[in-house]
Amino acid sequence: MYVATPKVSKVSCVRRCASKSRAQGGSTLKLTGSGLSTVSKAIFNGSYGRGDDLTVAVRPRSDTALTVRVPVGAVSGPVTVVTAEKAKSRATAPVAILPPPPPAPNPVLSEVPGLGASSALKIETGTSRTRAYVGARRAVTFSFRLTGAVAAPPTVDLVRATDGETVKTWAPELVPSGETQSITWDGRIGRGTAKPGRYSFRLTAATSAGAQVRTAQAGTGERDAFDLYDNMFPIRGRHDYGMGPGTRFGAGRAGHSHQGQDVFAKCGTPLVAARGGVVQFKQYHAAAGNYLVIDAAGTSVDYVYMHLAEPSPFRAGDRIYTGQRIGAVGDSGNARGCHLHFELWSGPG
Ligand SMILES: [Zn+2]
């Protein structure tokens, strides 16, 4: 069977564009060309390397045109389309994609607008934060209140903005009309942790008239959205990476190589846990000085902080949250200049 190789000759932004018709996460692009009727997905190739590639499903409109939504998180680069039979187009010229603005805060219950036909039901939602860290003390809380005739318990989905996938679902109890409920999420999915990126809560309710109401369309990620980060930068102040290559991981040293990354900051600059977990060691060593090892929850990696100004107030067995202060930058042990020597120990051992 002959299968046409798809060809894209032009890319333009047609909806939800940034200024001057430039694309951003959430924009709709129109691709024109030929052989497009069997295209099933589009790949945003981003910068070089595959680490930033994002693939989205596509429904073609005709043989010569299709529209595709730019996933949140996509960066500037060529676009490729692929048919169900795996015929691939040549990459387009790079498409400029602006990063999306941060999510709009919605920390207090507010009414979901535009529910239209189902005006018999009033839905209010709120999300406690727009920036969340895995392993942090304060998780993200989604609150909601349904007022009116609800037929069945609602469901709450956590939707990943990059691909519109539902990564977690909650089924809260049915409570009387007008009662506020909330759901808290700590960044975990099962035993692992969710990928960093943008997420949003989506509530689905059924009215007694039989209509289904949703607070957001899948993947638009506009209402009740937040960004999840998996690590926090450990030095909370001005810092630099020192002069020359000797401060880097793997740099040559007499008889060994540098096993961490040095980051310089004034002695006394606050140091926080890049990732929360349980303290494995708090010790002094002639070379490392005052050091602390934290076993990061949900990973097989230990985070190691050396040359602390003073011994950390924590000790083995203590639970630490992401972003919690663990000490200060210092030059204890064998250190030339005040700096953090930071290591990641991969498991096992
Ligand atoms: Zn070092």
Short mmCIF file of C-alpha atoms and ligand atoms in Angstrom, two decimals:
data_model
loop_
_atom_site.label_atom_id
_atom_site.label_comp_id
_atom_site.label_asym_id
_atom_site.label_seq_id
_atom_site.Cartn_x
_atom_site.Cartn_y
_atom_site.Cartn_z
CA MET A 1 0.00 0.00 0.00
CA TYR A 2 1.30 3.41 -0.89
CA VAL A 3 1.58 5.73 2.09
CA ALA A 4 2.20 9.38 1.44
CA THR A 5 5.04 10.89 3.43
CA PRO A 6 3.58 13.90 5.20
CA LYS A 7 5.08 17.23 4.39
CA VAL A 8 4.72 20.46 6.35
CA SER A 9 5.38 23.64 4.41
CA LYS A 10 4.05 26.27 6.77
CA VAL A 11 3.42 26.68 10.50
CA SER A 12 1.35 29.53 11.90
CA CYS A 13 -0.13 30.30 15.29
CA VAL A 14 -3.92 30.66 15.10
CA ARG A 15 -5.30 30.63 18.65
CA ARG A 16 -4.23 31.66 22.15
CA CYS A 17 -1.04 33.07 20.66
CA ALA A 18 1.42 35.31 22.46
CA SER A 19 1.85 38.80 21.05
CA LYS A 20 2.53 39.19 17.32
CA SER A 21 1.17 35.72 16.57
CA ARG A 22 4.04 34.01 18.29
CA ALA A 23 3.29 30.65 19.87
CA GLN A 24 3.40 29.71 23.55
CA GLY A 25 2.35 26.73 25.62
CA GLY A 26 -1.42 26.30 25.07
CA SER A 27 -1.43 27.99 21.64
CA THR A 28 -2.94 26.27 18.63
CA LEU A 29 -0.71 25.95 15.57
CA LYS A 30 -1.96 25.43 12.06
CA LEU A 31 0.28 23.26 9.93
CA THR A 32 -0.24 23.29 6.19
CA GLY A 33 1.33 20.97 3.65
CA SER A 34 0.48 17.66 2.02
CA GLY A 35 -0.12 14.04 3.01
CA LEU A 36 -1.42 15.15 6.39
CA SER A 37 -4.69 13.18 6.53
CA THR A 38 -3.17 10.17 8.30
CA VAL A 39 -0.98 12.11 10.73
CA SER A 40 -1.50 10.88 14.29
CA LYS A 41 1.05 12.81 16.28
CA ALA A 42 3.29 15.83 16.27
CA ILE A 43 6.69 16.03 17.90
CA PHE A 44 8.01 19.31 19.28
CA ASN A 45 11.73 18.68 18.94
CA GLY A 46 12.85 21.63 21.04
CA SER A 47 16.54 22.30 21.35
CA TYR A 48 19.16 19.71 20.41
CA GLY A 49 18.97 16.34 22.09
CA ARG A 50 15.88 14.39 23.00
CA GLY A 51 15.58 15.48 26.60
CA ASP A 52 13.08 18.22 25.78
CA ASP A 53 11.09 16.49 23.03
CA LEU A 54 7.34 16.50 23.56
CA THR A 55 4.85 14.44 21.56
CA VAL A 56 1.17 15.25 21.26
CA ALA A 57 -1.73 13.48 19.56
CA VAL A 58 -3.15 15.14 16.45
CA ARG A 59 -6.44 14.87 14.61
CA PRO A 60 -5.97 16.03 11.02
CA ARG A 61 -8.66 18.11 9.35
CA SER A 62 -7.71 17.37 5.77
CA ASP A 63 -4.82 16.23 3.63
CA THR A 64 -3.43 19.75 3.51
CA ALA A 65 -3.98 21.19 6.98
CA LEU A 66 -4.06 20.22 10.61
CA THR A 67 -4.07 21.99 13.93
CA VAL A 68 -2.03 21.05 16.96
CA ARG A 69 -1.92 22.41 20.46
CA VAL A 70 1.48 23.49 21.74
CA PRO A 71 2.08 21.52 24.96
CA VAL A 72 2.98 23.52 28.05
CA GLY A 73 6.71 23.04 28.50
CA ALA A 74 7.51 22.92 24.78
CA VAL A 75 10.46 25.09 23.79
CA SER A 76 11.46 26.67 20.46
CA GLY A 77 12.52 24.22 17.78
CA PRO A 78 11.43 22.30 14.71
CA VAL A 79 8.20 20.32 14.56
CA THR A 80 7.85 16.88 12.97
CA VAL A 81 4.60 15.05 12.19
CA VAL A 82 4.23 11.27 12.13
CA THR A 83 1.44 9.18 10.57
CA ALA A 84 -0.22 6.17 12.15
CA GLU A 85 1.96 4.07 9.77
CA LYS A 86 5.04 5.80 11.21
CA ALA A 87 5.84 7.83 8.09
CA LYS A 88 7.64 10.92 9.32
CA SER A 89 7.81 14.39 7.83
CA ARG A 90 11.02 16.34 7.58
CA ALA A 91 11.48 18.71 10.49
CA THR A 92 10.12 22.19 9.90
CA ALA A 93 12.17 25.32 10.34
CA PRO A 94 12.39 26.15 14.04
CA VAL A 95 9.13 27.44 15.50
CA ALA A 96 9.57 30.13 18.15
CA ILE A 97 7.69 29.14 21.32
CA LEU A 98 7.56 31.50 24.28
CA PRO A 99 7.53 29.94 27.75
CA PRO A 100 4.08 30.12 29.36
CA PRO A 101 3.50 32.68 32.10
CA PRO A 102 3.27 31.32 35.66
CA PRO A 103 -0.14 29.95 36.64
CA ALA A 104 -2.72 32.47 37.80
CA PRO A 105 -3.09 32.26 41.58
CA ASN A 106 -6.49 31.15 42.87
CA PRO A 107 -5.85 30.69 46.59
CA VAL A 108 -9.37 31.54 47.80
CA LEU A 109 -12.56 29.77 46.73
CA SER A 110 -13.90 31.49 43.62
CA GLU A 111 -16.78 30.63 41.36
CA VAL A 112 -16.02 28.67 38.20
CA PRO A 113 -17.36 30.82 35.37
CA GLY A 114 -19.05 29.70 32.19
CA LEU A 115 -20.68 26.48 33.34
CA GLY A 116 -23.56 27.47 31.06
CA ALA A 117 -26.45 25.04 30.78
CA SER A 118 -25.84 23.68 34.24
CA SER A 119 -26.49 26.93 36.06
CA ALA A 120 -28.48 24.87 38.58
CA LEU A 121 -25.09 24.05 40.07
CA LYS A 122 -22.62 26.56 41.41
CA ILE A 123 -19.03 25.36 41.69
CA GLU A 124 -16.34 27.21 43.56
CA THR A 125 -12.71 26.08 43.60
CA GLY A 126 -9.40 27.27 44.98
CA THR A 127 -5.79 26.02 44.95
CA SER A 128 -3.45 26.92 47.79
CA ARG A 129 -0.30 27.62 45.77
CA THR A 130 1.09 28.03 42.27
CA ARG A 131 4.55 26.66 43.09
CA ALA A 132 5.06 23.39 44.90
CA TYR A 133 8.08 21.27 45.79
CA VAL A 134 8.28 17.52 46.13
CA GLY A 135 9.02 16.66 49.73
CA ALA A 136 8.03 20.08 51.05
CA ARG A 137 6.22 20.61 54.32
CA ARG A 138 3.30 22.28 52.68
CA ALA A 139 1.66 20.29 49.93
CA VAL A 140 -0.83 21.66 47.40
CA THR A 141 -4.41 21.84 48.60
CA PHE A 142 -7.37 21.97 46.24
CA SER A 143 -10.61 23.15 47.85
CA PHE A 144 -14.07 23.12 46.35
CA ARG A 145 -17.70 23.77 47.19
CA LEU A 146 -20.74 22.62 45.25
CA THR A 147 -23.97 24.48 45.78
CA GLY A 148 -27.13 23.16 44.20
CA ALA A 149 -28.51 19.83 43.08
CA VAL A 150 -25.69 17.33 42.81
CA ALA A 151 -26.61 13.81 41.72
CA ALA A 152 -23.46 11.88 42.59
CA PRO A 153 -20.13 12.36 44.36
CA PRO A 154 -17.75 14.51 42.30
CA THR A 155 -14.39 13.35 41.04
CA VAL A 156 -11.19 15.36 41.11
CA ASP A 157 -8.49 14.70 38.53
CA LEU A 158 -4.93 15.91 38.57
CA VAL A 159 -4.06 16.72 34.97
CA ARG A 160 -0.52 17.07 33.62
CA ALA A 161 -0.38 20.09 31.35
CA THR A 162 2.31 18.80 28.99
CA ASP A 163 0.10 16.08 27.54
CA GLY A 164 -3.32 16.44 29.17
CA GLU A 165 -2.93 13.06 30.91
CA THR A 166 -4.76 12.45 34.17
CA VAL A 167 -2.08 11.27 36.58
CA LYS A 168 -4.20 10.87 39.71
CA THR A 169 -7.91 10.78 40.58
CA TRP A 170 -9.73 11.31 43.85
CA ALA A 171 -13.32 10.35 44.62
CA PRO A 172 -14.40 12.51 47.54
CA GLU A 173 -17.57 11.74 49.48
CA LEU A 174 -20.84 13.35 48.64
CA VAL A 175 -21.45 16.06 51.22
CA PRO A 176 -24.43 18.38 51.67
CA SER A 177 -24.79 21.29 49.28
CA GLY A 178 -22.63 24.27 50.24
CA GLU A 179 -20.08 22.37 52.31
CA THR A 180 -16.41 22.97 51.52
CA GLN A 181 -14.14 19.99 50.87
CA SER A 182 -10.45 19.79 50.16
CA ILE A 183 -7.85 17.46 48.76
CA THR A 184 -4.15 17.62 49.49
CA TRP A 185 -1.39 16.34 47.23
CA ASP A 186 2.27 15.97 48.21
CA GLY A 187 3.79 15.36 44.75
CA ARG A 188 3.69 11.58 45.09
CA ILE A 189 2.13 9.14 42.66
CA GLY A 190 2.05 5.69 44.22
CA ARG A 191 5.51 5.08 45.65
CA GLY A 192 7.26 7.44 43.26
CA THR A 193 7.18 11.15 42.67
CA ALA A 194 5.53 13.01 39.83
CA LYS A 195 7.61 14.56 37.10
CA PRO A 196 8.27 18.24 37.56
CA GLY A 197 6.07 20.48 35.43
CA ARG A 198 2.68 22.11 35.35
CA TYR A 199 -0.40 20.40 36.73
CA SER A 200 -3.97 21.44 37.36
CA PHE A 201 -6.92 20.13 39.37
CA ARG A 202 -10.09 19.40 37.45
CA LEU A 203 -13.40 18.70 39.14
CA THR A 204 -16.21 16.80 37.45
CA ALA A 205 -19.72 16.81 38.92
CA ALA A 206 -23.05 15.50 37.73
CA THR A 207 -26.16 17.60 38.26
CA SER A 208 -29.45 15.98 39.16
CA ALA A 209 -30.67 17.07 35.72
CA GLY A 210 -28.12 14.64 34.27
CA ALA A 211 -25.56 17.15 32.98
CA GLN A 212 -21.84 16.64 33.53
CA VAL A 213 -19.92 19.69 34.59
CA ARG A 214 -16.16 20.12 34.42
CA THR A 215 -14.17 22.95 35.91
CA ALA A 216 -11.54 22.94 33.17
CA GLN A 217 -11.08 21.39 29.79
CA ALA A 218 -8.46 18.67 29.82
CA GLY A 219 -4.99 20.03 29.40
CA THR A 220 -5.69 23.74 29.16
CA GLY A 221 -4.11 24.00 32.57
CA GLU A 222 -5.46 27.47 33.23
CA ARG A 223 -7.61 27.18 36.32
CA ASP A 224 -6.28 25.69 39.57
CA ALA A 225 -2.87 25.17 38.02
CA PHE A 226 0.50 25.02 39.77
CA ASP A 227 4.10 24.21 38.90
CA LEU A 228 5.75 21.27 40.63
CA TYR A 229 9.50 21.34 41.25
CA ASP A 230 11.52 18.34 42.41
CA ASN A 231 14.42 20.25 43.95
CA MET A 232 15.16 23.63 45.47
CA PHE A 233 18.51 25.36 44.97
CA PRO A 234 20.34 24.75 48.27
CA ILE A 235 22.07 28.14 48.67
CA ARG A 236 19.62 30.91 49.51
CA GLY A 237 21.75 33.90 48.62
CA ARG A 238 24.29 35.21 46.16
CA HIS A 239 26.56 32.51 44.90
CA ASP A 240 28.88 31.57 42.04
CA TYR A 241 30.67 28.54 40.71
CA GLY A 242 34.20 29.81 41.37
CA MET A 243 37.02 30.49 38.96
CA GLY A 244 38.14 27.90 36.44
CA PRO A 245 37.12 24.30 35.92
CA GLY A 246 38.54 22.95 39.19
CA THR A 247 35.31 23.47 41.11
CA ARG A 248 33.30 21.20 38.83
CA PHE A 249 32.30 17.63 39.36
CA GLY A 250 35.00 15.34 37.97
CA ALA A 251 37.81 17.93 37.97
CA GLY A 252 41.30 16.46 38.51
CA ARG A 253 42.71 16.36 42.02
CA ALA A 254 45.94 14.81 43.32
CA GLY A 255 45.27 11.07 43.24
CA HIS A 256 41.49 11.36 42.68
CA SER A 257 38.85 13.42 40.94
CA HIS A 258 36.54 16.00 42.45
CA GLN A 259 33.46 14.09 43.59
CA GLY A 260 31.06 17.01 43.86
CA GLN A 261 30.19 20.48 42.66
CA ASP A 262 31.48 23.49 44.55
CA VAL A 263 29.27 26.55 44.89
CA PHE A 264 30.77 29.64 46.50
CA ALA A 265 28.89 32.04 48.74
CA LYS A 266 29.70 34.19 51.75
CA CYS A 267 30.22 32.21 54.94
CA GLY A 268 26.91 32.23 56.81
CA THR A 269 24.68 32.21 53.73
CA PRO A 270 21.65 30.01 54.55
CA LEU A 271 21.74 26.47 53.26
CA VAL A 272 18.49 24.54 52.72
CA ALA A 273 17.71 20.95 51.82
CA ALA A 274 17.50 20.72 48.03
CA ARG A 275 15.28 17.71 48.60
CA GLY A 276 13.62 16.53 51.77
CA GLY A 277 14.15 13.15 53.38
CA VAL A 278 15.74 11.53 56.40
CA VAL A 279 19.18 12.42 57.73
CA GLN A 280 21.65 9.55 57.33
CA PHE A 281 24.79 11.14 58.77
CA LYS A 282 25.75 14.31 60.56
CA GLN A 283 29.47 14.16 61.09
CA TYR A 284 32.83 15.93 61.00
CA HIS A 285 35.56 14.81 58.64
CA ALA A 286 39.05 16.31 58.21
CA ALA A 287 38.43 16.96 54.50
CA ALA A 288 34.63 17.40 54.33
CA GLY A 289 34.38 19.42 57.53
CA ASN A 290 30.88 19.55 59.00
CA TYR A 291 28.76 17.52 56.66
CA LEU A 292 25.22 16.24 56.38
CA VAL A 293 23.78 13.41 54.31
CA ILE A 294 20.04 13.32 53.57
CA ASP A 295 18.38 10.27 52.05
CA ALA A 296 15.89 11.87 49.65
CA ALA A 297 12.39 10.41 50.09
CA GLY A 298 11.06 8.61 47.03
CA THR A 299 14.47 8.24 45.37
CA SER A 300 17.60 6.13 45.71
CA VAL A 301 19.75 9.25 45.92
CA ASP A 302 21.42 10.76 48.96
CA TYR A 303 22.10 14.50 49.02
CA VAL A 304 25.39 15.49 50.66
CA TYR A 305 26.32 18.96 51.94
CA MET A 306 29.91 19.65 53.08
CA HIS A 307 32.02 22.40 54.72
CA LEU A 308 29.06 23.74 56.75
CA ALA A 309 29.98 26.68 59.00
CA GLU A 310 28.70 24.85 62.08
CA PRO A 311 27.51 21.29 62.65
CA SER A 312 23.94 21.03 61.39
CA PRO A 313 21.35 21.10 64.18
CA PHE A 314 19.90 17.90 62.71
CA ARG A 315 21.17 14.40 63.31
CA ALA A 316 20.69 10.91 61.91
CA GLY A 317 17.03 9.86 61.77
CA ASP A 318 15.61 13.39 61.66
CA ARG A 319 13.00 14.11 59.00
CA ILE A 320 13.75 17.17 56.86
CA TYR A 321 11.49 18.89 54.32
CA THR A 322 12.53 20.31 50.97
CA GLY A 323 13.58 23.92 51.55
CA GLN A 324 14.09 23.51 55.29
CA ARG A 325 17.21 25.22 56.60
CA ILE A 326 19.97 22.73 57.42
CA GLY A 327 22.84 25.08 58.22
CA ALA A 328 25.03 27.74 56.65
CA VAL A 329 27.77 27.90 54.03
CA GLY A 330 31.19 27.66 55.66
CA ASP A 331 34.77 26.57 55.13
CA SER A 332 35.15 23.84 57.73
CA GLY A 333 37.48 20.94 56.92
CA ASN A 334 39.78 21.20 53.90
CA ALA A 335 38.16 24.12 52.09
CA ARG A 336 39.71 27.04 50.27
CA GLY A 337 37.16 29.80 50.57
CA CYS A 338 33.60 29.63 51.85
CA HIS A 339 31.64 27.22 49.72
CA LEU A 340 29.22 24.34 49.61
CA HIS A 341 30.66 21.11 48.28
CA PHE A 342 27.56 19.32 47.06
CA GLU A 343 27.37 15.63 46.15
CA LEU A 344 24.67 13.25 45.02
CA TRP A 345 25.21 9.66 46.07
CA SER A 346 23.41 7.18 43.90
CA GLY A 347 22.10 3.97 45.39
CA PRO A 348 22.78 1.30 46.33
CA GLY A 349 25.66 2.33 48.51
ZN ZN B 1 34.57 20.47 46.44
#
